[in-house]
Short mmCIF file of C-alpha atoms in Angstrom, two decimals:
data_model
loop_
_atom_site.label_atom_id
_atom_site.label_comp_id
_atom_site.label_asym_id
_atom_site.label_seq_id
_atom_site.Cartn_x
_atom_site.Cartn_y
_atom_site.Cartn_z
CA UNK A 288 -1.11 -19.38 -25.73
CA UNK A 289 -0.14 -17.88 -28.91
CA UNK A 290 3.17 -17.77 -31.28
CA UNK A 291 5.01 -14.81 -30.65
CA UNK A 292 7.00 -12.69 -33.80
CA UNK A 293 10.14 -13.95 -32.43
CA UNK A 294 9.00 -18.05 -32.68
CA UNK A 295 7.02 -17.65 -35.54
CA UNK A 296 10.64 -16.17 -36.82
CA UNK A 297 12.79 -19.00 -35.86
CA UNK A 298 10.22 -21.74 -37.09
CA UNK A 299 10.02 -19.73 -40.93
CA UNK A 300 14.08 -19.62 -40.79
CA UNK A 301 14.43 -23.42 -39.83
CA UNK A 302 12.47 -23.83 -42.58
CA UNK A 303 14.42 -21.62 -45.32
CA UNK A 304 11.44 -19.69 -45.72
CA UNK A 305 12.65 -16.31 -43.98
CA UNK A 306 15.73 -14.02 -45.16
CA UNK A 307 16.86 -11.77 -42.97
CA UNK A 308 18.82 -8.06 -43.63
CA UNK A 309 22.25 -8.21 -43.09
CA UNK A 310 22.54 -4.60 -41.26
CA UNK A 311 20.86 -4.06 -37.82
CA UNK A 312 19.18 -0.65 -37.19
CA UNK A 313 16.63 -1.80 -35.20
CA UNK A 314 17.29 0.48 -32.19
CA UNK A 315 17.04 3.40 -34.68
CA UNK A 316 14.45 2.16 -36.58
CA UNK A 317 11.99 1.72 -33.61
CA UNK A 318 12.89 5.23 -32.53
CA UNK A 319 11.71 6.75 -35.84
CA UNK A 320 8.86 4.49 -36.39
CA UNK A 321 7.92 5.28 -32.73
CA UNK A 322 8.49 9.11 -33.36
CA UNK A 323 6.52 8.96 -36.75
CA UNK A 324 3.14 7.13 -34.82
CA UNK A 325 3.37 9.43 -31.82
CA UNK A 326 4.45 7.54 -29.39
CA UNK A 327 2.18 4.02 -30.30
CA UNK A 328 3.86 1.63 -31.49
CA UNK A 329 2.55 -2.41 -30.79
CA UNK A 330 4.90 -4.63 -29.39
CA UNK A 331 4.39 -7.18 -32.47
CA UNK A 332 5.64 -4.42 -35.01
CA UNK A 333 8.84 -3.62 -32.48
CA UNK A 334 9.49 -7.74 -32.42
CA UNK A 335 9.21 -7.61 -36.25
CA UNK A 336 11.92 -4.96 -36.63
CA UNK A 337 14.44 -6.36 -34.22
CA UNK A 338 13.73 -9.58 -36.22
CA UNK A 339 15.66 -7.90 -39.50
CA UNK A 340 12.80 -10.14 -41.51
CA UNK A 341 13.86 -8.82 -45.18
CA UNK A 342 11.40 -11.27 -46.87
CA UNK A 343 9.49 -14.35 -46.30
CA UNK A 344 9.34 -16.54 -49.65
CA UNK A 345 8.87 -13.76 -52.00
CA UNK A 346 6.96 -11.07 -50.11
CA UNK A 347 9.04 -8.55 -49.66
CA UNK A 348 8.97 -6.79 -45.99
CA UNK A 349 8.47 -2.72 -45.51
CA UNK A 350 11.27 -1.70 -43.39
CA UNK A 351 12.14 1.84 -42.93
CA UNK A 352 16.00 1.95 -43.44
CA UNK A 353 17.83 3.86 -40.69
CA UNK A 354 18.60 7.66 -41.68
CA UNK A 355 19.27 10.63 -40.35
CA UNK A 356 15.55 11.69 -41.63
CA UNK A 357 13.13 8.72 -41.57
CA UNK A 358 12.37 7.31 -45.18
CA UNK A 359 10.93 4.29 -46.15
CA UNK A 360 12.06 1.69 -48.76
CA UNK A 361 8.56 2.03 -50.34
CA UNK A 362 8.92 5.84 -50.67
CA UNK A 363 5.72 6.99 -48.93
CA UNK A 364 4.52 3.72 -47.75
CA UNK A 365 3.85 4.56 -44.47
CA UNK A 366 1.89 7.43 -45.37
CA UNK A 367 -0.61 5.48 -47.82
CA UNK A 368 -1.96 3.42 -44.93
CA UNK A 369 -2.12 5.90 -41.39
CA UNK A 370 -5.13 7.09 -42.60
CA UNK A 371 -6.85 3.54 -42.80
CA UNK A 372 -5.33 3.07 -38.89
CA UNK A 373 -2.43 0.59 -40.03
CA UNK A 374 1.41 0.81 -40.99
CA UNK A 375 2.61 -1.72 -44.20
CA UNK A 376 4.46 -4.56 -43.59
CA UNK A 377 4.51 -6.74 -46.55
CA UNK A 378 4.34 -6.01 -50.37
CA UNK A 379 2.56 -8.59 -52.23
CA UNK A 380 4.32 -7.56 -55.80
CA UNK A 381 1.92 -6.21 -57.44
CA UNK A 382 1.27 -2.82 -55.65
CA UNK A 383 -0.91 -3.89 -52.37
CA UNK A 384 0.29 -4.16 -49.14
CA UNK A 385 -0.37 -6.00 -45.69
CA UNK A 386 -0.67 -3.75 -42.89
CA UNK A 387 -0.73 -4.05 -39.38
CA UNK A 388 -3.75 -2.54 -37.30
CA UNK A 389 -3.02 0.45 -35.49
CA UNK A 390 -6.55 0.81 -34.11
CA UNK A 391 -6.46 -2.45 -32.01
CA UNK A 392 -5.40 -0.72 -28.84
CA UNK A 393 -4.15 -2.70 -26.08
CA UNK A 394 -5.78 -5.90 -28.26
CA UNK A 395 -2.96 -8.03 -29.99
CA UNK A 396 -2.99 -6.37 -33.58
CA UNK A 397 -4.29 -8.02 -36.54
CA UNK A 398 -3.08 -8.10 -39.76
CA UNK A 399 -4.94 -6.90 -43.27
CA UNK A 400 -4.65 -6.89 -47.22
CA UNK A 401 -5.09 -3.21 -48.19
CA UNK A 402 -5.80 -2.73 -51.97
CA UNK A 403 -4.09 -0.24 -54.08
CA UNK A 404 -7.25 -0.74 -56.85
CA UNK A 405 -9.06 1.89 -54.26
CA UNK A 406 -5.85 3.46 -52.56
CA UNK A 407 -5.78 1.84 -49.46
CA UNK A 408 -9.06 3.17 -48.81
CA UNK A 409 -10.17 0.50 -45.98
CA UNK A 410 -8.60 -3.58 -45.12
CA UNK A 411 -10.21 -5.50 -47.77
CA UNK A 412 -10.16 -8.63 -45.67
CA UNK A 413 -8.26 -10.32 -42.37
CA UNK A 414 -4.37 -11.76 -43.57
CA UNK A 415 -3.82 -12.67 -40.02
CA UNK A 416 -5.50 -12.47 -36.43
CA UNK A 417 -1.72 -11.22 -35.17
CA UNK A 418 0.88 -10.31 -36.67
CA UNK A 419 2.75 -14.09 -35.97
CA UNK A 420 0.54 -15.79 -37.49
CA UNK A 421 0.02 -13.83 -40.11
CA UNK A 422 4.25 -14.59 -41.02
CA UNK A 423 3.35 -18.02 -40.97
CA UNK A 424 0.44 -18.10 -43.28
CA UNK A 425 2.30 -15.76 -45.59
CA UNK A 426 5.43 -18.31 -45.70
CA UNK A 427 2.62 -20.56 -47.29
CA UNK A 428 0.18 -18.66 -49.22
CA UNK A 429 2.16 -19.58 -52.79
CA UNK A 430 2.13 -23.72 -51.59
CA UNK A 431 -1.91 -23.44 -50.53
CA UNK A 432 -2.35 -21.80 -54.23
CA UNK A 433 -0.33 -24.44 -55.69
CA UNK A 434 -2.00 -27.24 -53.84
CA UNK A 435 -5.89 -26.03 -54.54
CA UNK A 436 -6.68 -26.24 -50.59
CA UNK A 437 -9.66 -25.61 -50.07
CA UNK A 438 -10.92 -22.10 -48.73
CA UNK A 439 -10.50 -21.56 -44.77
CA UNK A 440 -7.34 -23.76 -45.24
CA UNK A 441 -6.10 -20.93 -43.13
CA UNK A 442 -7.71 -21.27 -39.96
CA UNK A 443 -5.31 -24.50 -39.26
CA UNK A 444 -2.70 -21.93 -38.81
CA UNK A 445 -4.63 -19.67 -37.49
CA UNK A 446 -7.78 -20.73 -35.89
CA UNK A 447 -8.68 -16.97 -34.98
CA UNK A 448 -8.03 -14.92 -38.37
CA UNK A 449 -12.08 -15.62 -39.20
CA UNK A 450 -12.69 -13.21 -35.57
CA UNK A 451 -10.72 -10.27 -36.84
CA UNK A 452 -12.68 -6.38 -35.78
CA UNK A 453 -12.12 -4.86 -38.81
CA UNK A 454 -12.52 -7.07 -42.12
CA UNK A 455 -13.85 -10.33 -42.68
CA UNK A 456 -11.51 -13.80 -43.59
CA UNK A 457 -10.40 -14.07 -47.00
CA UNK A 458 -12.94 -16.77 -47.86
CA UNK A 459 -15.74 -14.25 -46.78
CA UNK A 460 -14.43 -11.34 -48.49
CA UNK A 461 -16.04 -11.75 -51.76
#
């Protein structure tokens, strides 16, 4: 059985590793986000809204903020990524983001690194085989950098991520 958004939640704010926005919209948020993907919208990407995750260390979430008009807090975020099948999630800092598969259908959705270097063109490799797991590895990509471990550190979080459809493991990427 796997970690759902909600757990993998709890377990990263136990752990001071998960900040959370102080206003809830998530009713209204899900209704735009819904509204803006025609109607699809996976259950892992609801769970992550009602969540309120703001950040988790410092990667900062992509929430659409609750308007009359749906905008995003990365201004066009959204946008940069529906053609590639996915909606952003994450910003690493530097301009890339982590997007969630849309194409999946009734599969559990992965999770991918999208490059800006060639605009978001394709996933560049597999950040997580769903989208809780992926929240836990992120909470400790900066430690398994620090530490040196070794690569495919990641599928003892995540023994799946290296069977993700569209891109291959990080350690495979080249």
């Amino acid at each position: 059985m796997d970690i759902t958004v909600s757990e993998a939640c709890r377990s990263l704010q136990a752990r001071g590793a998960l900040r959370r926005s102080s206003r809830d919209e998530a009713e209204g948020v899900i209704q735009q986000v819904r509204e803006r993907l025609g109607g699809r919208m996976p259950a892992d990407l609801e769970a992550l809204y009602r969540e309120q995750v703001a950040s988790i260390g410092d990667f900062a979430a992509i929430l659409p903020e609750w308007r009359e008009r749906p905008e995003w807090r990365r201004e066009g975020s959204v946008g940069l990524l529906l053609h590639a099948d996915a909606v952003p999630i994450f910003s690493d800092g530097c301009g890339n983001f982590y997007g969630l598969d849309l194409a999946s259908g009734d599969q559990r959705p992965a999770v991918y690194f999208f490059d800006s270097e060639d605009m978001f063109e394709r996933p560049h490799w597999a950040a997580g085989s769903s989208l809780a797991r992926f929240l836990l590895l992120l909470a400790e990509h900066d430690q398994a950098l620090d530490e040196g471990r070794p690569p495919g550190w990641e599928l003892s979080i995540d023994p799946d991520i290296d069977k993700c459809p569209r891109a291959p493991a990080i350690w495979h990427a080249g």
